[in-house]
PDB file of C-alpha atoms and ligand atoms in Angstrom:
ATOM      1  CA  MET A 120      20.847  -1.063  22.370  1.00 90.00           C
ATOM      2  CA  ILE A 121      18.871  -4.110  21.354  1.00 95.00           C
ATOM      3  CA  LEU A 122      15.130  -4.030  20.653  1.00 96.00           C
ATOM      4  CA  GLN A 123      14.277  -5.321  24.164  1.00 95.00           C
ATOM      5  CA  ASP A 124      15.866  -2.176  25.646  1.00 96.00           C
ATOM      6  CA  TYR A 125      13.545   0.014  23.585  1.00 98.00           C
ATOM      7  CA  ILE A 126      10.480  -2.086  24.401  1.00 97.00           C
ATOM      8  CA  LYS A 127      11.090  -1.333  28.110  1.00 97.00           C
ATOM      9  CA  LEU A 128      10.820   2.439  27.509  1.00 98.00           C
ATOM     10  CA  SER A 129       7.576   4.389  27.971  1.00 98.00           C
ATOM     11  CA  ILE A 130       5.602   5.717  25.010  1.00 97.00           C
ATOM     12  CA  ALA A 131       6.678   9.272  25.899  1.00 98.00           C
ATOM     13  CA  GLU A 132      10.349   8.234  25.968  1.00 98.00           C
ATOM     14  CA  LEU A 133      10.051   6.487  22.610  1.00 98.00           C
ATOM     15  CA  GLN A 134       8.282   9.493  21.068  1.00 98.00           C
ATOM     16  CA  LYS A 135      11.081  11.729  22.385  1.00 98.00           C
ATOM     17  CA  ILE A 136      13.744   9.530  20.788  1.00 98.00           C
ATOM     18  CA  VAL A 137      11.893   9.512  17.468  1.00 98.00           C
ATOM     19  CA  ASN A 138      11.460  13.296  17.409  1.00 98.00           C
ATOM     20  CA  GLU A 139      15.053  14.022  18.479  1.00 98.00           C
ATOM     21  CA  GLU A 140      16.651  11.531  16.122  1.00 98.00           C
ATOM     22  CA  LYS A 141      14.452  12.638  13.258  1.00 97.00           C
ATOM     23  CA  ARG A 142      15.761  16.192  13.659  1.00 97.00           C
ATOM     24  CA  ARG A 143      19.350  15.028  14.105  1.00 97.00           C
ATOM     25  CA  ALA A 144      19.240  12.851  10.974  1.00 97.00           C
ATOM     26  CA  ASN A 145      17.185  15.321   8.923  1.00 97.00           C
ATOM     27  CA  ALA A 146      14.791  12.462   8.303  1.00 97.00           C
ATOM     28  CA  ILE A 147      11.280  12.272   6.926  1.00 96.00           C
ATOM     29  CA  ILE A 148       8.938   9.664   8.422  1.00 97.00           C
ATOM     30  CA  LEU A 149       6.365   8.112   6.106  1.00 97.00           C
ATOM     31  CA  ALA A 150       3.560   5.926   7.433  1.00 97.00           C
ATOM     32  CA  HIS A 151       1.211   3.812   5.373  1.00 97.00           C
ATOM     33  CA  ASN A 152      -2.519   4.123   6.103  1.00 97.00           C
ATOM     34  CA  TYR A 153      -2.525   0.621   7.612  1.00 98.00           C
ATOM     35  CA  THR A 154       0.187   1.183  10.239  1.00 98.00           C
ATOM     36  CA  ARG A 155      -0.565   1.493  13.954  1.00 98.00           C
ATOM     37  CA  PRO A 156      -2.067   4.820  15.133  1.00 97.00           C
ATOM     38  CA  GLU A 157       0.990   5.648  17.284  1.00 97.00           C
ATOM     39  CA  ILE A 158       3.188   5.371  14.161  1.00 98.00           C
ATOM     40  CA  GLN A 159       0.848   7.483  12.046  1.00 98.00           C
ATOM     41  CA  GLN A 160       0.802  10.165  14.743  1.00 97.00           C
ATOM     42  CA  LEU A 161       4.582  10.634  14.479  1.00 97.00           C
ATOM     43  CA  ALA A 162       4.725  10.586  10.689  1.00 97.00           C
ATOM     44  CA  ASP A 163       5.311  13.570   8.438  1.00 96.00           C
ATOM     45  CA  TYR A 164       3.022  12.012   5.869  1.00 96.00           C
ATOM     46  CA  ILE A 165       0.408   9.267   5.940  1.00 97.00           C
ATOM     47  CA  GLY A 166      -0.935   7.718   2.774  1.00 95.00           C
ATOM     48  CA  ASP A 167      -0.628   4.885   0.284  1.00 93.00           C
ATOM     49  CA  SER A 168       2.730   3.500  -0.711  1.00 88.00           C
ATOM     50  CA  LEU A 169       3.281   5.270  -4.014  1.00 89.00           C
ATOM     51  CA  ASP A 170       2.026   8.658  -2.838  1.00 89.00           C
ATOM     52  CA  LEU A 171       4.350   8.511   0.136  1.00 93.00           C
ATOM     53  CA  SER A 172       7.359   7.578  -1.986  1.00 89.00           C
ATOM     54  CA  ARG A 173       6.585  10.399  -4.387  1.00 90.00           C
ATOM     55  CA  LYS A 174       6.327  12.871  -1.490  1.00 90.00           C
ATOM     56  CA  ALA A 175       9.679  11.686  -0.139  1.00 90.00           C
ATOM     57  CA  ALA A 176      11.271  11.991  -3.588  1.00 90.00           C
ATOM     58  CA  CYS A 177      10.195  15.651  -3.701  1.00 92.00           C
ATOM     59  CA  SER A 178      11.523  16.429  -0.222  1.00 92.00           C
ATOM     60  CA  ASN A 179      15.045  17.563   0.754  1.00 92.00           C
ATOM     61  CA  ASP A 180      15.463  15.273   3.739  1.00 95.00           C
ATOM     62  CA  ASP A 181      18.653  13.198   3.925  1.00 96.00           C
ATOM     63  CA  VAL A 182      17.002  10.114   5.386  1.00 97.00           C
ATOM     64  CA  ILE A 183      13.667   8.480   4.531  1.00 96.00           C
ATOM     65  CA  VAL A 184      12.137   6.215   7.170  1.00 97.00           C
ATOM     66  CA  PHE A 185       9.377   4.166   5.588  1.00 97.00           C
ATOM     67  CA  CYS A 186       6.901   2.626   8.039  1.00 97.00           C
ATOM     68  CA  GLY A 187       5.220  -0.088   6.023  1.00 97.00           C
ATOM     69  CA  VAL A 188       6.014  -3.458   4.511  1.00 97.00           C
ATOM     70  CA  MET A 189       9.215  -4.088   2.562  1.00 97.00           C
ATOM     71  CA  PHE A 190       7.952  -3.555  -0.992  1.00 97.00           C
ATOM     72  CA  MET A 191       6.868  -0.049   0.042  1.00 96.00           C
ATOM     73  CA  ALA A 192      10.283   0.853   1.432  1.00 96.00           C
ATOM     74  CA  GLU A 193      11.782  -0.519  -1.788  1.00 97.00           C
ATOM     75  CA  THR A 194       9.549   1.784  -3.822  1.00 96.00           C
ATOM     76  CA  ALA A 195      10.856   4.739  -1.803  1.00 95.00           C
ATOM     77  CA  LYS A 196      14.409   3.612  -2.596  1.00 96.00           C
ATOM     78  CA  ILE A 197      13.598   3.234  -6.313  1.00 96.00           C
ATOM     79  CA  LEU A 198      12.309   6.818  -6.428  1.00 95.00           C
ATOM     80  CA  SER A 199      15.102   8.216  -4.199  1.00 95.00           C
ATOM     81  CA  PRO A 200      18.089   5.994  -5.038  1.00 96.00           C
ATOM     82  CA  TYR A 201      20.774   8.304  -3.661  1.00 95.00           C
ATOM     83  CA  ARG A 202      19.223   8.741  -0.258  1.00 96.00           C
ATOM     84  CA  LEU A 203      19.415   6.610   2.847  1.00 97.00           C
ATOM     85  CA  VAL A 204      16.113   4.709   3.140  1.00 97.00           C
ATOM     86  CA  LEU A 205      15.440   2.883   6.397  1.00 98.00           C
ATOM     87  CA  THR A 206      12.554   0.648   7.392  1.00 98.00           C
ATOM     88  CA  PRO A 207      11.831  -0.253  11.032  1.00 98.00           C
ATOM     89  CA  GLU A 208      11.047  -3.924  10.381  1.00 98.00           C
ATOM     90  CA  PRO A 209      12.845  -5.436   7.389  1.00 97.00           C
ATOM     91  CA  ASN A 210      11.018  -8.728   7.919  1.00 97.00           C
ATOM     92  CA  ALA A 211       7.591  -7.152   7.455  1.00 98.00           C
ATOM     93  CA  GLY A 212       6.692  -8.665   4.115  1.00 97.00           C
ATOM     94  CA  CYS A 213       3.492  -8.725   2.125  1.00 98.00           C
ATOM     95  CA  PRO A 214       2.090 -12.135   1.128  1.00 98.00           C
ATOM     96  CA  LEU A 215       0.519 -10.568  -1.959  1.00 98.00           C
ATOM     97  CA  ALA A 216       3.868  -9.188  -3.141  1.00 98.00           C
ATOM     98  CA  ALA A 217       5.585 -12.467  -2.269  1.00 97.00           C
ATOM     99  CA  GLY A 218       3.177 -14.300  -4.581  1.00 96.00           C
ATOM    100  CA  ALA A 219       4.965 -13.141  -7.736  1.00 98.00           C
ATOM    101  CA  THR A 220       8.716 -13.431  -8.215  1.00 98.00           C
ATOM    102  CA  MET A 221      10.969 -12.143 -10.961  1.00 97.00           C
ATOM    103  CA  GLU A 222      11.512 -15.749 -12.092  1.00 98.00           C
ATOM    104  CA  ASP A 223       7.738 -16.213 -12.391  1.00 97.00           C
ATOM    105  CA  VAL A 224       7.485 -13.114 -14.558  1.00 98.00           C
ATOM    106  CA  ILE A 225      10.387 -14.176 -16.785  1.00 97.00           C
ATOM    107  CA  GLU A 226       8.744 -17.570 -17.305  1.00 97.00           C
ATOM    108  CA  MET A 227       5.367 -15.969 -18.110  1.00 98.00           C
ATOM    109  CA  ARG A 228       7.025 -13.574 -20.538  1.00 98.00           C
ATOM    110  CA  ARG A 229       8.501 -16.554 -22.353  1.00 98.00           C
ATOM    111  CA  ARG A 230       5.011 -18.069 -22.633  1.00 98.00           C
ATOM    112  CA  TYR A 231       3.220 -14.825 -23.544  1.00 98.00           C
ATOM    113  CA  PRO A 232       5.695 -12.751 -25.560  1.00 97.00           C
ATOM    114  CA  GLU A 233       2.940 -10.592 -27.131  1.00 97.00           C
ATOM    115  CA  HIS A 234       1.390  -9.536 -23.815  1.00 98.00           C
ATOM    116  CA  VAL A 235       1.970  -6.274 -21.976  1.00 98.00           C
ATOM    117  CA  PHE A 236       2.940  -7.063 -18.369  1.00 98.00           C
ATOM    118  CA  ILE A 237       1.297  -4.736 -15.855  1.00 98.00           C
ATOM    119  CA  ALA A 238       2.163  -5.016 -12.162  1.00 98.00           C
ATOM    120  CA  TYR A 239       0.348  -3.516  -9.222  1.00 97.00           C
ATOM    121  CA  VAL A 240       2.816  -1.573  -7.059  1.00 96.00           C
ATOM    122  CA  ASN A 241       2.324  -4.226  -4.379  1.00 97.00           C
ATOM    123  CA  THR A 242       5.245  -6.179  -5.840  1.00 98.00           C
ATOM    124  CA  THR A 243       8.947  -6.496  -5.112  1.00 98.00           C
ATOM    125  CA  ALA A 244      11.478  -4.189  -6.777  1.00 98.00           C
ATOM    126  CA  GLU A 245      12.634  -7.129  -8.918  1.00 98.00           C
ATOM    127  CA  VAL A 246       9.123  -7.697 -10.247  1.00 98.00           C
ATOM    128  CA  LYS A 247       8.665  -3.992 -10.959  1.00 98.00           C
ATOM    129  CA  ALA A 248      11.926  -4.208 -12.896  1.00 98.00           C
ATOM    130  CA  SER A 249      10.663  -7.176 -14.939  1.00 98.00           C
ATOM    131  CA  VAL A 250       7.342  -5.746 -16.138  1.00 98.00           C
ATOM    132  CA  ASP A 251       6.372  -3.070 -18.661  1.00 98.00           C
ATOM    133  CA  ILE A 252       4.236  -0.775 -16.511  1.00 97.00           C
ATOM    134  CA  CYS A 253       3.238  -0.486 -12.863  1.00 97.00           C
ATOM    135  CA  CYS A 254      -0.144   0.618 -11.566  1.00 96.00           C
ATOM    136  CA  THR A 255      -1.832   1.440  -8.278  1.00 95.00           C
ATOM    137  CA  SER A 256      -5.328   0.513  -7.166  1.00 95.00           C
ATOM    138  CA  ALA A 257      -6.328   4.099  -8.008  1.00 94.00           C
ATOM    139  CA  ASN A 258      -5.013   4.150 -11.572  1.00 95.00           C
ATOM    140  CA  ALA A 259      -5.147   0.458 -12.609  1.00 97.00           C
ATOM    141  CA  VAL A 260      -8.115   1.045 -14.942  1.00 97.00           C
ATOM    142  CA  ALA A 261      -6.379   3.986 -16.665  1.00 96.00           C
ATOM    143  CA  VAL A 262      -3.102   2.095 -17.005  1.00 97.00           C
ATOM    144  CA  VAL A 263      -4.716  -0.968 -18.586  1.00 98.00           C
ATOM    145  CA  ARG A 264      -6.862   1.255 -20.818  1.00 98.00           C
ATOM    146  CA  SER A 265      -3.673   2.973 -22.035  1.00 97.00           C
ATOM    147  CA  VAL A 266      -2.420  -0.179 -23.761  1.00 97.00           C
ATOM    148  CA  GLY A 267      -5.522  -0.316 -25.982  1.00 97.00           C
ATOM    149  CA  GLU A 268      -6.290  -3.660 -27.580  1.00 97.00           C
ATOM    150  CA  SER A 269      -2.983  -5.273 -26.588  1.00 98.00           C
ATOM    151  CA  PRO A 270      -3.278  -8.433 -24.516  1.00 98.00           C
ATOM    152  CA  VAL A 271      -2.258  -7.994 -20.882  1.00 98.00           C
ATOM    153  CA  VAL A 272      -0.855 -10.101 -18.084  1.00 98.00           C
ATOM    154  CA  PHE A 273      -1.972  -8.412 -14.850  1.00 98.00           C
ATOM    155  CA  LEU A 274      -0.259  -9.218 -11.567  1.00 98.00           C
ATOM    156  CA  PRO A 275      -0.282 -10.097  -8.745  1.00 98.00           C
ATOM    157  CA  ASP A 276      -3.775  -9.271  -7.348  1.00 98.00           C
ATOM    158  CA  ARG A 277      -6.485 -11.275  -9.052  1.00 98.00           C
ATOM    159  CA  ASN A 278      -9.364  -9.260  -7.589  1.00 98.00           C
ATOM    160  CA  LEU A 279      -7.936  -5.930  -8.704  1.00 98.00           C
ATOM    161  CA  GLY A 280      -7.274  -7.416 -12.154  1.00 98.00           C
ATOM    162  CA  SER A 281     -10.807  -8.742 -12.319  1.00 98.00           C
ATOM    163  CA  TYR A 282     -12.219  -5.344 -11.314  1.00 98.00           C
ATOM    164  CA  VAL A 283     -10.237  -3.682 -14.140  1.00 98.00           C
ATOM    165  CA  GLN A 284     -11.346  -6.372 -16.569  1.00 98.00           C
ATOM    166  CA  ARG A 285     -15.012  -5.820 -15.711  1.00 97.00           C
ATOM    167  CA  LYS A 286     -14.686  -2.043 -15.922  1.00 97.00           C
ATOM    168  CA  LEU A 287     -13.037  -2.144 -19.344  1.00 98.00           C
ATOM    169  CA  ARG A 288     -14.816  -5.269 -20.637  1.00 97.00           C
ATOM    170  CA  LYS A 289     -11.390  -6.454 -21.687  1.00 98.00           C
ATOM    171  CA  ASN A 290     -11.307 -10.140 -22.462  1.00 95.00           C
ATOM    172  CA  ASN A 291      -7.670 -10.538 -23.416  1.00 97.00           C
ATOM    173  CA  MET A 292      -6.301 -10.203 -19.883  1.00 98.00           C
ATOM    174  CA  ILE A 293      -4.524 -12.983 -18.030  1.00 98.00           C
ATOM    175  CA  LEU A 294      -4.926 -12.568 -14.283  1.00 98.00           C
ATOM    176  CA  TRP A 295      -2.324 -13.740 -11.792  1.00 98.00           C
ATOM    177  CA  GLY A 296      -3.698 -15.826  -8.917  1.00 96.00           C
ATOM    178  CA  GLY A 297      -2.554 -13.670  -5.983  1.00 97.00           C
ATOM    179  CA  GLY A 298      -4.635 -11.966  -3.324  1.00 98.00           C
ATOM    180  CA  CYS A 299      -4.429  -9.869  -0.181  1.00 98.00           C
ATOM    181  CA  TYR A 300      -5.610 -11.894   2.804  1.00 98.00           C
ATOM    182  CA  VAL A 301      -7.011  -8.780   4.490  1.00 98.00           C
ATOM    183  CA  HIS A 302      -9.333  -7.774   1.645  1.00 98.00           C
ATOM    184  CA  GLN A 303      -9.906 -11.285   0.308  1.00 96.00           C
ATOM    185  CA  PHE A 304     -11.859 -12.220   3.417  1.00 97.00           C
ATOM    186  CA  ILE A 305     -14.304  -9.353   3.302  1.00 98.00           C
ATOM    187  CA  SER A 306     -17.377 -11.236   2.145  1.00 98.00           C
ATOM    188  CA  LEU A 307     -20.810 -10.729   0.631  1.00 98.00           C
ATOM    189  CA  GLU A 308     -22.210 -11.789   3.993  1.00 98.00           C
ATOM    190  CA  ASP A 309     -20.385  -8.852   5.621  1.00 98.00           C
ATOM    191  CA  ILE A 310     -22.137  -6.517   3.188  1.00 98.00           C
ATOM    192  CA  GLU A 311     -25.557  -8.118   3.760  1.00 98.00           C
ATOM    193  CA  LEU A 312     -25.158  -7.904   7.554  1.00 98.00           C
ATOM    194  CA  ALA A 313     -23.984  -4.292   7.302  1.00 98.00           C
ATOM    195  CA  ARG A 314     -26.995  -3.322   5.153  1.00 98.00           C
ATOM    196  CA  LYS A 315     -29.298  -4.700   7.873  1.00 98.00           C
ATOM    197  CA  GLU A 316     -27.389  -3.209  10.797  1.00 98.00           C
ATOM    198  CA  PHE A 317     -26.638   0.172   9.211  1.00 98.00           C
ATOM    199  CA  PRO A 318     -29.493   0.921   6.811  1.00 97.00           C
ATOM    200  CA  GLY A 319     -28.826   3.946   4.653  1.00 97.00           C
ATOM    201  CA  TRP A 320     -25.058   3.916   5.202  1.00 98.00           C
ATOM    202  CA  LYS A 321     -22.887   3.974   2.072  1.00 98.00           C
ATOM    203  CA  ILE A 322     -20.558   1.018   1.586  1.00 98.00           C
ATOM    204  CA  ILE A 323     -17.214   1.618  -0.112  1.00 98.00           C
ATOM    205  CA  VAL A 324     -14.804  -1.267  -0.637  1.00 98.00           C
ATOM    206  CA  HIS A 325     -11.234  -1.607  -1.860  1.00 98.00           C
ATOM    207  CA  PRO A 326     -10.750  -3.222  -5.310  1.00 98.00           C
ATOM    208  CA  GLU A 327      -8.666  -5.982  -3.678  1.00 98.00           C
ATOM    209  CA  CYS A 328     -11.988  -7.320  -2.293  1.00 98.00           C
ATOM    210  CA  PRO A 329     -13.626 -10.274  -4.097  1.00 98.00           C
ATOM    211  CA  PRO A 330     -15.725  -9.506  -7.213  1.00 98.00           C
ATOM    212  CA  ASP A 331     -19.115 -10.214  -5.546  1.00 98.00           C
ATOM    213  CA  VAL A 332     -18.234  -7.800  -2.740  1.00 98.00           C
ATOM    214  CA  ALA A 333     -17.125  -5.115  -5.212  1.00 98.00           C
ATOM    215  CA  GLU A 334     -20.331  -5.586  -7.228  1.00 98.00           C
ATOM    216  CA  SER A 335     -22.560  -5.285  -4.135  1.00 98.00           C
ATOM    217  CA  ALA A 336     -20.891  -2.203  -2.678  1.00 98.00           C
ATOM    218  CA  ASP A 337     -22.013   1.335  -3.503  1.00 98.00           C
ATOM    219  CA  LEU A 338     -18.546   2.286  -4.606  1.00 98.00           C
ATOM    220  CA  VAL A 339     -15.129   0.723  -5.194  1.00 98.00           C
ATOM    221  CA  ALA A 340     -12.190   2.965  -4.316  1.00 97.00           C
ATOM    222  CA  SER A 341      -8.518   2.960  -3.378  1.00 96.00           C
ATOM    223  CA  THR A 342      -7.595   4.153   0.123  1.00 96.00           C
ATOM    224  CA  GLY A 343      -6.869   7.600  -1.327  1.00 94.00           C
ATOM    225  CA  GLY A 344     -10.285   7.560  -3.019  1.00 96.00           C
ATOM    226  CA  MET A 345     -11.964   6.559   0.255  1.00 97.00           C
ATOM    227  CA  PHE A 346     -10.240   9.389   2.096  1.00 97.00           C
ATOM    228  CA  ARG A 347     -11.325  11.964  -0.475  1.00 97.00           C
ATOM    229  CA  TRP A 348     -14.901  10.615  -0.561  1.00 98.00           C
ATOM    230  CA  VAL A 349     -15.257  10.953   3.211  1.00 98.00           C
ATOM    231  CA  ALA A 350     -13.752  14.452   3.122  1.00 98.00           C
ATOM    232  CA  ASP A 351     -16.232  15.517   0.422  1.00 98.00           C
ATOM    233  CA  HIS A 352     -19.426  13.928   1.808  1.00 98.00           C
ATOM    234  CA  ASN A 353     -21.383  14.068   5.020  1.00 97.00           C
ATOM    235  CA  GLU A 354     -23.141  10.718   4.656  1.00 97.00           C
ATOM    236  CA  PRO A 355     -22.345   7.890   7.080  1.00 98.00           C
ATOM    237  CA  VAL A 356     -20.095   5.304   5.488  1.00 98.00           C
ATOM    238  CA  LEU A 357     -18.734   1.805   6.050  1.00 98.00           C
ATOM    239  CA  LEU A 358     -15.283   1.189   4.590  1.00 98.00           C
ATOM    240  CA  GLY A 359     -14.211  -2.256   3.411  1.00 98.00           C
ATOM    241  CA  THR A 360     -10.487  -2.067   3.965  1.00 98.00           C
ATOM    242  CA  GLU A 361      -7.812  -2.472   6.644  1.00 98.00           C
ATOM    243  CA  ILE A 362      -8.838  -0.872   9.962  1.00 98.00           C
ATOM    244  CA  GLY A 363      -5.816   1.460  10.066  1.00 98.00           C
ATOM    245  CA  MET A 364      -7.499   3.478   7.341  1.00 98.00           C
ATOM    246  CA  ILE A 365     -10.663   3.868   9.423  1.00 98.00           C
ATOM    247  CA  GLU A 366      -8.600   4.824  12.496  1.00 97.00           C
ATOM    248  CA  ARG A 367      -6.842   7.505  10.440  1.00 97.00           C
ATOM    249  CA  ILE A 368     -10.058   8.978   9.049  1.00 98.00           C
ATOM    250  CA  THR A 369     -11.707   8.950  12.483  1.00 97.00           C
ATOM    251  CA  ARG A 370      -8.715  10.782  13.957  1.00 97.00           C
ATOM    252  CA  GLU A 371      -8.412  13.351  11.178  1.00 98.00           C
ATOM    253  CA  MET A 372     -12.119  13.904  10.519  1.00 98.00           C
ATOM    254  CA  PRO A 373     -13.809  13.234  13.895  1.00 98.00           C
ATOM    255  CA  GLU A 374     -17.034  14.903  12.757  1.00 98.00           C
ATOM    256  CA  LYS A 375     -17.649  12.192  10.100  1.00 98.00           C
ATOM    257  CA  GLN A 376     -19.566   8.958  10.673  1.00 98.00           C
ATOM    258  CA  VAL A 377     -17.191   6.227   9.513  1.00 98.00           C
ATOM    259  CA  LYS A 378     -16.995   2.580  10.531  1.00 98.00           C
ATOM    260  CA  ALA A 379     -15.127  -0.501   9.376  1.00 98.00           C
ATOM    261  CA  LEU A 380     -17.181  -2.884   7.245  1.00 98.00           C
ATOM    262  CA  LYS A 381     -15.193  -5.694   8.855  1.00 98.00           C
ATOM    263  CA  GLU A 382     -13.633  -4.835  12.177  1.00 96.00           C
ATOM    264  CA  ASN A 383     -11.128  -7.669  12.096  1.00 97.00           C
ATOM    265  CA  ALA A 384      -9.705  -6.679   8.704  1.00 98.00           C
ATOM    266  CA  VAL A 385      -6.204  -6.314  10.123  1.00 98.00           C
ATOM    267  CA  CYS A 386      -2.913  -6.618   8.270  1.00 98.00           C
ATOM    268  CA  SER A 387      -0.636  -8.287  10.802  1.00 98.00           C
ATOM    269  CA  ASN A 388       2.334  -7.565   8.532  1.00 98.00           C
ATOM    270  CA  MET A 389       1.776  -3.818   8.785  1.00 98.00           C
ATOM    271  CA  LYS A 390       1.264  -4.014  12.534  1.00 98.00           C
ATOM    272  CA  GLN A 391       4.802  -5.389  12.905  1.00 98.00           C
ATOM    273  CA  ILE A 392       5.974  -1.782  12.705  1.00 98.00           C
ATOM    274  CA  THR A 393       5.997  -0.669  16.337  1.00 98.00           C
ATOM    275  CA  LEU A 394       7.048   2.519  18.091  1.00 98.00           C
ATOM    276  CA  ALA A 395       9.992   0.717  19.731  1.00 98.00           C
ATOM    277  CA  LYS A 396      11.232  -0.466  16.324  1.00 98.00           C
ATOM    278  CA  LEU A 397      10.820   2.989  14.798  1.00 98.00           C
ATOM    279  CA  ALA A 398      12.775   4.580  17.672  1.00 98.00           C
ATOM    280  CA  ARG A 399      15.535   1.984  17.404  1.00 98.00           C
ATOM    281  CA  THR A 400      15.827   2.351  13.629  1.00 98.00           C
ATOM    282  CA  LEU A 401      16.207   6.110  13.859  1.00 98.00           C
ATOM    283  CA  LYS A 402      18.573   6.046  16.832  1.00 97.00           C
ATOM    284  CA  GLU A 403      20.831   3.293  15.532  1.00 96.00           C
ATOM    285  CA  ARG A 404      20.383   4.108  11.786  1.00 96.00           C
ATOM    286  CA  ILE A 405      19.763   0.446  11.034  1.00 97.00           C
ATOM    287  CA  PHE A 406      17.845  -1.542   8.428  1.00 98.00           C
ATOM    288  CA  GLU A 407      18.897   0.307   5.337  1.00 98.00           C
ATOM    289  CA  VAL A 408      17.015  -0.660   2.160  1.00 98.00           C
ATOM    290  CA  LYS A 409      19.569  -1.656  -0.470  1.00 98.00           C
ATOM    291  CA  LEU A 410      18.786  -2.480  -4.090  1.00 98.00           C
ATOM    292  CA  ASP A 411      20.874  -3.363  -7.092  1.00 98.00           C
ATOM    293  CA  ASP A 412      21.446  -0.329  -9.381  1.00 98.00           C
ATOM    294  CA  GLU A 413      20.167  -2.160 -12.453  1.00 98.00           C
ATOM    295  CA  ILE A 414      16.973  -3.217 -10.669  1.00 98.00           C
ATOM    296  CA  ILE A 415      16.439   0.386  -9.581  1.00 98.00           C
ATOM    297  CA  SER A 416      16.899   1.700 -13.089  1.00 98.00           C
ATOM    298  CA  MET A 417      14.572  -0.909 -14.661  1.00 98.00           C
ATOM    299  CA  ALA A 418      11.917  -0.491 -11.960  1.00 98.00           C
ATOM    300  CA  GLN A 419      12.064   3.294 -12.413  1.00 97.00           C
ATOM    301  CA  LYS A 420      11.102   2.797 -16.060  1.00 97.00           C
ATOM    302  CA  SER A 421       7.948   0.827 -15.145  1.00 97.00           C
ATOM    303  CA  LEU A 422       6.980   3.391 -12.527  1.00 95.00           C
ATOM    304  CA  LYS A 423       7.736   6.281 -14.888  1.00 93.00           C
ATOM    305  CA  ARG A 424       5.489   4.825 -17.570  1.00 95.00           C
ATOM    306  CA  MET A 425       2.699   4.653 -15.010  1.00 94.00           C
ATOM    307  CA  ILE A 426       3.287   8.214 -13.804  1.00 90.00           C
ATOM    308  CA  GLU A 427       3.107   9.471 -17.405  1.00 91.00           C
ATOM    309  CA  ILE A 428      -0.355   7.837 -17.788  1.00 88.00           C
ATOM    310  CA  ASP A 429      -1.601   8.889 -14.335  1.00 74.00           C
TER     311      ASP A 429
HETATM  312  S1  SF4 B 521      -2.965  -5.160   3.449  1.00 69.21           S
HETATM  313 FE1  SF4 B 521      -2.719  -6.849   2.015  1.00 69.21          FE
HETATM  314  S2  SF4 B 521      -1.568  -5.999   0.295  1.00 69.21           S
HETATM  315 FE2  SF4 B 521      -1.350  -4.568   2.032  1.00 69.21          FE
HETATM  316  S3  SF4 B 521       0.544  -5.232   3.057  1.00 69.21           S
HETATM  317 FE3  SF4 B 521      -1.133  -6.286   4.094  1.00 69.21          FE
HETATM  318  S4  SF4 B 521      -1.259  -8.253   3.005  1.00 69.21           S
HETATM  319 FE4  SF4 B 521      -0.053  -6.900   1.708  1.00 69.21          FE
END
């Protein structure tokens, strides 16, 4: 059946296909925090990309279906190389990840042979394979701190790199020029308006937001950090991140007062993962994530170094 055939089905029919095929394939469904609510509701786990891949690696399921953009599905494959990893929309890319290629890294390494290359996990498998250590938004400060006085090239998110640099007062860091269009456009004006409209509410923003936004917020945290903060506090809070995260928290903790700092902070790449595509992928077992063995082995080293520090 082609995608159009699935699109014609009702939500209940699509959910039935997903649940039946999941059982038949002994599959685990992983959904990133920024995916559509109907995807998250069918997932075994919801979370950030690395956490999900680590959960899948610890599971016994034969098939991993990763609902997220391509670099995330690749990370699942790197951590579970002998399992079948599928992704419902292989064309769902991430402009941030696309902003740094393996060739770029090789060229930079030639220019800065003394530097330690640290890549945010929002990078392709090839880039992970070309750097020394990976990091997440939650552990970036700890990972950079771990290399001591060594000079660093940090990629690809400039805002996250700048946040780490400010936290550690580390001057010998070269920051890549990339950015996430969703977080990049959360502005100081959004914070000022929110302070007027919601006096007394806490404001927590993602470190991919611009430096002035991060400096004006009450707290800077990864999506995992935001989730934990809301779980542990009863104060009303505005979250500066993609709206899928707010939808998840509202669904899972309905008693909490949580709103989006910017309601149109939407990652259109993530929203390409639809219920019809998920049903089709599971039913037809299509869109397998395939990576070169050498890339997997080299990328595993960068991820392993990070996990040892974490
Ligand atoms: S939210 Fe930003 S970093 Fe995440 S997938 Fe979308 S564009 Fe990429």
